[in-house]
Amino acid sequence: MDANAVNKNEKVLAKDVMTADIISVFPETPVKEVARLMIENKISAIPVVTKYNEILGVVSENDLINKIVKPHEPGIMTLLYHAAFAPSHEVLEYRQAMTRWNAKTAEDAMTAPAICVGPDDTVETVGHIMLDDKVKRVFVAEEGHLLGVISRSVFVELLLRE
């Protein structure tokens, strides 16, 4: 983080506070390898990228909880309504949860799309996105290519530097 950029009179940009040295995985990476990387590197999420570093999604600790804990099945009335009339939100969520529960690869387990900001977005914009979407991190990307990550700890650091 550029200490000189943190000044109340100056707009702090995502590129000024992002961590550029990040670990990522490919869609075909086995879920257990994703988990191992998270534990070894003490990180709570890993972006999933193409061989061209285009961000596809993210595997978080929450996604891996879904890999261990079998989802609750929707009730019979929900299933009947779903079959007779229209797709039920509960049934669609159940299907997604079952896909994660059965996940073998990062692509199966990931949440997509990942929440991204541009390098020239302000930290204030990043903070609003994190609060509104209730996420612990956002990725910095340009034209879909992953540049870095900003986690909540950046805001704690910024507070101390004010």
C-alpha atoms as a PDB file:
ATOM      1  CA  MET A   1       0.000   0.000   0.000  1.00  0.00           C
ATOM      2  CA  ASP A   2       1.349   3.421  -0.945  1.00  0.00           C
ATOM      3  CA  ALA A   3       1.483   5.417   2.305  1.00  0.00           C
ATOM      4  CA  ASN A   4       1.720   8.685   0.356  1.00  0.00           C
ATOM      5  CA  ALA A   5      -1.580   7.961  -1.394  1.00  0.00           C
ATOM      6  CA  VAL A   6      -3.457   7.829   1.891  1.00  0.00           C
ATOM      7  CA  ASN A   7      -4.335  11.444   2.475  1.00  0.00           C
ATOM      8  CA  LYS A   8      -7.767  12.836   3.266  1.00  0.00           C
ATOM      9  CA  ASN A   9      -7.382  15.422   0.510  1.00  0.00           C
ATOM     10  CA  GLU A  10      -6.582  12.812  -2.126  1.00  0.00           C
ATOM     11  CA  LYS A  11      -8.742  10.062  -3.636  1.00  0.00           C
ATOM     12  CA  VAL A  12      -7.275   6.660  -2.812  1.00  0.00           C
ATOM     13  CA  LEU A  13      -7.669   4.280  -5.739  1.00  0.00           C
ATOM     14  CA  ALA A  14      -8.066   0.511  -5.792  1.00  0.00           C
ATOM     15  CA  LYS A  15      -4.697   0.105  -7.532  1.00  0.00           C
ATOM     16  CA  ASP A  16      -3.047   1.999  -4.631  1.00  0.00           C
ATOM     17  CA  VAL A  17      -4.222  -0.454  -1.970  1.00  0.00           C
ATOM     18  CA  MET A  18      -4.683  -3.784  -3.763  1.00  0.00           C
ATOM     19  CA  THR A  19      -2.490  -6.789  -3.143  1.00  0.00           C
ATOM     20  CA  ALA A  20      -1.064  -7.699  -6.547  1.00  0.00           C
ATOM     21  CA  ASP A  21       0.761 -10.872  -5.524  1.00  0.00           C
ATOM     22  CA  ILE A  22      -2.187 -13.251  -5.293  1.00  0.00           C
ATOM     23  CA  ILE A  23      -2.617 -16.983  -5.572  1.00  0.00           C
ATOM     24  CA  SER A  24      -5.127 -18.182  -8.148  1.00  0.00           C
ATOM     25  CA  VAL A  25      -6.258 -21.533  -9.527  1.00  0.00           C
ATOM     26  CA  PHE A  26      -7.579 -22.859 -12.817  1.00  0.00           C
ATOM     27  CA  PRO A  27     -11.153 -24.173 -13.233  1.00  0.00           C
ATOM     28  CA  GLU A  28      -9.939 -27.797 -13.347  1.00  0.00           C
ATOM     29  CA  THR A  29      -7.964 -27.543 -10.078  1.00  0.00           C
ATOM     30  CA  PRO A  30      -9.229 -30.211  -7.640  1.00  0.00           C
ATOM     31  CA  VAL A  31     -11.170 -28.863  -4.654  1.00  0.00           C
ATOM     32  CA  LYS A  32      -8.747 -30.482  -2.199  1.00  0.00           C
ATOM     33  CA  GLU A  33      -5.844 -28.624  -3.848  1.00  0.00           C
ATOM     34  CA  VAL A  34      -7.787 -25.356  -3.482  1.00  0.00           C
ATOM     35  CA  ALA A  35      -8.335 -26.125   0.208  1.00  0.00           C
ATOM     36  CA  ARG A  36      -4.642 -26.970   0.681  1.00  0.00           C
ATOM     37  CA  LEU A  37      -3.566 -23.684  -0.919  1.00  0.00           C
ATOM     38  CA  MET A  38      -5.965 -21.743   1.300  1.00  0.00           C
ATOM     39  CA  ILE A  39      -4.661 -23.384   4.486  1.00  0.00           C
ATOM     40  CA  GLU A  40      -0.961 -23.168   3.550  1.00  0.00           C
ATOM     41  CA  ASN A  41      -1.220 -19.502   2.573  1.00  0.00           C
ATOM     42  CA  LYS A  42      -3.644 -18.492   5.346  1.00  0.00           C
ATOM     43  CA  ILE A  43      -6.159 -17.007   2.893  1.00  0.00           C
ATOM     44  CA  SER A  44      -9.932 -17.281   2.933  1.00  0.00           C
ATOM     45  CA  ALA A  45     -10.580 -17.292  -0.821  1.00  0.00           C
ATOM     46  CA  ILE A  46      -8.884 -18.002  -4.136  1.00  0.00           C
ATOM     47  CA  PRO A  47      -9.856 -16.559  -7.519  1.00  0.00           C
ATOM     48  CA  VAL A  48     -10.459 -18.975 -10.380  1.00  0.00           C
ATOM     49  CA  VAL A  49      -8.864 -17.786 -13.627  1.00  0.00           C
ATOM     50  CA  THR A  50      -8.334 -18.909 -17.214  1.00  0.00           C
ATOM     51  CA  LYS A  51      -4.861 -19.516 -18.621  1.00  0.00           C
ATOM     52  CA  TYR A  52      -5.055 -15.883 -19.808  1.00  0.00           C
ATOM     53  CA  ASN A  53      -5.640 -14.666 -16.221  1.00  0.00           C
ATOM     54  CA  GLU A  54      -9.291 -13.793 -16.890  1.00  0.00           C
ATOM     55  CA  ILE A  55     -11.238 -14.030 -13.646  1.00  0.00           C
ATOM     56  CA  LEU A  56     -14.123 -16.505 -13.734  1.00  0.00           C
ATOM     57  CA  GLY A  57     -15.135 -16.716 -10.094  1.00  0.00           C
ATOM     58  CA  VAL A  58     -13.882 -17.287  -6.583  1.00  0.00           C
ATOM     59  CA  VAL A  59     -13.742 -20.233  -4.192  1.00  0.00           C
ATOM     60  CA  SER A  60     -14.188 -19.025  -0.621  1.00  0.00           C
ATOM     61  CA  GLU A  61     -14.287 -20.733   2.746  1.00  0.00           C
ATOM     62  CA  ASN A  62     -18.075 -20.473   2.525  1.00  0.00           C
ATOM     63  CA  ASP A  63     -18.043 -22.411  -0.755  1.00  0.00           C
ATOM     64  CA  LEU A  64     -15.979 -25.126   0.908  1.00  0.00           C
ATOM     65  CA  ILE A  65     -18.412 -25.321   3.834  1.00  0.00           C
ATOM     66  CA  ASN A  66     -21.015 -26.144   1.179  1.00  0.00           C
ATOM     67  CA  LYS A  67     -18.715 -28.957   0.025  1.00  0.00           C
ATOM     68  CA  ILE A  68     -18.861 -30.581   3.477  1.00  0.00           C
ATOM     69  CA  VAL A  69     -22.416 -29.833   4.689  1.00  0.00           C
ATOM     70  CA  LYS A  70     -25.206 -31.480   2.694  1.00  0.00           C
ATOM     71  CA  PRO A  71     -27.869 -28.925   1.722  1.00  0.00           C
ATOM     72  CA  HIS A  72     -31.395 -29.046   3.174  1.00  0.00           C
ATOM     73  CA  GLU A  73     -33.872 -30.438   0.700  1.00  0.00           C
ATOM     74  CA  PRO A  74     -36.823 -28.198  -0.159  1.00  0.00           C
ATOM     75  CA  GLY A  75     -40.182 -29.226   1.264  1.00  0.00           C
ATOM     76  CA  ILE A  76     -42.653 -31.281  -0.765  1.00  0.00           C
ATOM     77  CA  MET A  77     -44.966 -28.303  -1.347  1.00  0.00           C
ATOM     78  CA  THR A  78     -42.106 -26.260  -2.767  1.00  0.00           C
ATOM     79  CA  LEU A  79     -41.160 -29.125  -5.068  1.00  0.00           C
ATOM     80  CA  LEU A  80     -44.740 -29.555  -6.267  1.00  0.00           C
ATOM     81  CA  TYR A  81     -45.131 -25.828  -6.922  1.00  0.00           C
ATOM     82  CA  HIS A  82     -41.792 -25.829  -8.734  1.00  0.00           C
ATOM     83  CA  ALA A  83     -42.839 -28.768 -10.915  1.00  0.00           C
ATOM     84  CA  ALA A  84     -46.308 -27.403 -11.688  1.00  0.00           C
ATOM     85  CA  PHE A  85     -45.831 -23.665 -12.139  1.00  0.00           C
ATOM     86  CA  ALA A  86     -42.522 -21.896 -12.079  1.00  0.00           C
ATOM     87  CA  PRO A  87     -38.973 -22.308 -10.865  1.00  0.00           C
ATOM     88  CA  SER A  88     -38.823 -21.746  -7.137  1.00  0.00           C
ATOM     89  CA  HIS A  89     -35.967 -19.696  -5.699  1.00  0.00           C
ATOM     90  CA  GLU A  90     -35.562 -22.311  -2.981  1.00  0.00           C
ATOM     91  CA  VAL A  91     -35.298 -25.170  -5.491  1.00  0.00           C
ATOM     92  CA  LEU A  92     -32.799 -23.261  -7.642  1.00  0.00           C
ATOM     93  CA  GLU A  93     -30.658 -22.538  -4.556  1.00  0.00           C
ATOM     94  CA  TYR A  94     -30.862 -26.213  -3.607  1.00  0.00           C
ATOM     95  CA  ARG A  95     -29.617 -27.250  -7.042  1.00  0.00           C
ATOM     96  CA  GLN A  96     -26.674 -24.837  -6.771  1.00  0.00           C
ATOM     97  CA  ALA A  97     -25.879 -26.093  -3.269  1.00  0.00           C
ATOM     98  CA  MET A  98     -25.970 -29.712  -4.486  1.00  0.00           C
ATOM     99  CA  THR A  99     -23.553 -28.822  -7.288  1.00  0.00           C
ATOM    100  CA  ARG A 100     -21.169 -27.372  -4.695  1.00  0.00           C
ATOM    101  CA  TRP A 101     -21.677 -30.334  -2.366  1.00  0.00           C
ATOM    102  CA  ASN A 102     -20.704 -32.691  -5.207  1.00  0.00           C
ATOM    103  CA  ALA A 103     -17.900 -30.405  -6.438  1.00  0.00           C
ATOM    104  CA  LYS A 104     -14.696 -32.030  -7.639  1.00  0.00           C
ATOM    105  CA  THR A 105     -13.065 -28.957  -9.201  1.00  0.00           C
ATOM    106  CA  ALA A 106     -12.675 -25.254  -8.470  1.00  0.00           C
ATOM    107  CA  GLU A 107     -15.144 -24.501 -11.265  1.00  0.00           C
ATOM    108  CA  ASP A 108     -17.822 -26.677  -9.611  1.00  0.00           C
ATOM    109  CA  ALA A 109     -17.262 -25.098  -6.187  1.00  0.00           C
ATOM    110  CA  MET A 110     -16.777 -21.452  -7.158  1.00  0.00           C
ATOM    111  CA  THR A 111     -19.147 -18.546  -6.809  1.00  0.00           C
ATOM    112  CA  ALA A 112     -19.452 -16.722 -10.109  1.00  0.00           C
ATOM    113  CA  PRO A 113     -19.060 -14.099 -11.116  1.00  0.00           C
ATOM    114  CA  ALA A 114     -16.477 -12.769  -8.678  1.00  0.00           C
ATOM    115  CA  ILE A 115     -17.159  -9.233  -7.504  1.00  0.00           C
ATOM    116  CA  CYS A 116     -14.654  -6.983  -9.233  1.00  0.00           C
ATOM    117  CA  VAL A 117     -13.720  -3.311  -9.376  1.00  0.00           C
ATOM    118  CA  GLY A 118     -11.464  -1.415 -11.729  1.00  0.00           C
ATOM    119  CA  PRO A 119      -7.979  -0.219 -10.788  1.00  0.00           C
ATOM    120  CA  ASP A 120      -9.111   3.422 -10.903  1.00  0.00           C
ATOM    121  CA  ASP A 121     -12.191   2.933  -8.711  1.00  0.00           C
ATOM    122  CA  THR A 122     -11.937   4.746  -5.397  1.00  0.00           C
ATOM    123  CA  VAL A 123     -11.561   2.970  -2.084  1.00  0.00           C
ATOM    124  CA  GLU A 124     -14.874   4.557  -1.095  1.00  0.00           C
ATOM    125  CA  THR A 125     -16.548   2.805  -4.041  1.00  0.00           C
ATOM    126  CA  VAL A 126     -14.855  -0.455  -3.043  1.00  0.00           C
ATOM    127  CA  GLY A 127     -16.091  -0.049   0.539  1.00  0.00           C
ATOM    128  CA  HIS A 128     -19.674   0.550  -0.590  1.00  0.00           C
ATOM    129  CA  ILE A 129     -19.567  -2.569  -2.764  1.00  0.00           C
ATOM    130  CA  MET A 130     -18.179  -4.667   0.091  1.00  0.00           C
ATOM    131  CA  LEU A 131     -20.825  -3.409   2.510  1.00  0.00           C
ATOM    132  CA  ASP A 132     -23.743  -3.604   0.075  1.00  0.00           C
ATOM    133  CA  ASP A 133     -22.837  -7.078  -1.210  1.00  0.00           C
ATOM    134  CA  LYS A 134     -21.681  -8.315   2.219  1.00  0.00           C
ATOM    135  CA  VAL A 135     -18.366  -9.655   0.886  1.00  0.00           C
ATOM    136  CA  LYS A 136     -14.969  -9.885   2.549  1.00  0.00           C
ATOM    137  CA  ARG A 137     -12.944  -9.090  -0.544  1.00  0.00           C
ATOM    138  CA  VAL A 138     -13.235  -7.690  -4.046  1.00  0.00           C
ATOM    139  CA  PHE A 139     -10.961  -8.388  -6.945  1.00  0.00           C
ATOM    140  CA  VAL A 140      -9.349  -5.701  -9.056  1.00  0.00           C
ATOM    141  CA  ALA A 141      -9.607  -6.442 -12.754  1.00  0.00           C
ATOM    142  CA  GLU A 142      -9.127  -4.597 -16.010  1.00  0.00           C
ATOM    143  CA  GLU A 143     -10.948  -5.846 -19.111  1.00  0.00           C
ATOM    144  CA  GLY A 144     -11.666  -9.059 -17.190  1.00  0.00           C
ATOM    145  CA  HIS A 145      -8.014  -9.723 -16.349  1.00  0.00           C
ATOM    146  CA  LEU A 146      -7.149 -10.162 -12.681  1.00  0.00           C
ATOM    147  CA  LEU A 147      -4.778  -7.538 -11.273  1.00  0.00           C
ATOM    148  CA  GLY A 148      -5.179  -7.874  -7.512  1.00  0.00           C
ATOM    149  CA  VAL A 149      -7.406  -8.213  -4.494  1.00  0.00           C
ATOM    150  CA  ILE A 150      -8.631  -5.855  -1.779  1.00  0.00           C
ATOM    151  CA  SER A 151      -9.688  -7.341   1.539  1.00  0.00           C
ATOM    152  CA  ARG A 152     -11.414  -5.750   4.518  1.00  0.00           C
ATOM    153  CA  SER A 153      -8.099  -5.384   6.330  1.00  0.00           C
ATOM    154  CA  VAL A 154      -7.176  -2.582   3.909  1.00  0.00           C
ATOM    155  CA  PHE A 155      -9.817  -0.398   5.546  1.00  0.00           C
ATOM    156  CA  VAL A 156      -8.377  -1.035   8.990  1.00  0.00           C
ATOM    157  CA  GLU A 157      -4.936  -0.025   7.693  1.00  0.00           C
ATOM    158  CA  LEU A 158      -6.387   3.108   6.083  1.00  0.00           C
ATOM    159  CA  LEU A 159      -8.013   4.093   9.366  1.00  0.00           C
ATOM    160  CA  LEU A 160      -4.667   3.902  11.152  1.00  0.00           C
ATOM    161  CA  ARG A 161      -2.946   5.973   8.456  1.00  0.00           C
ATOM    162  CA  GLU A 162      -5.485   8.826   8.513  1.00  0.00           C
END
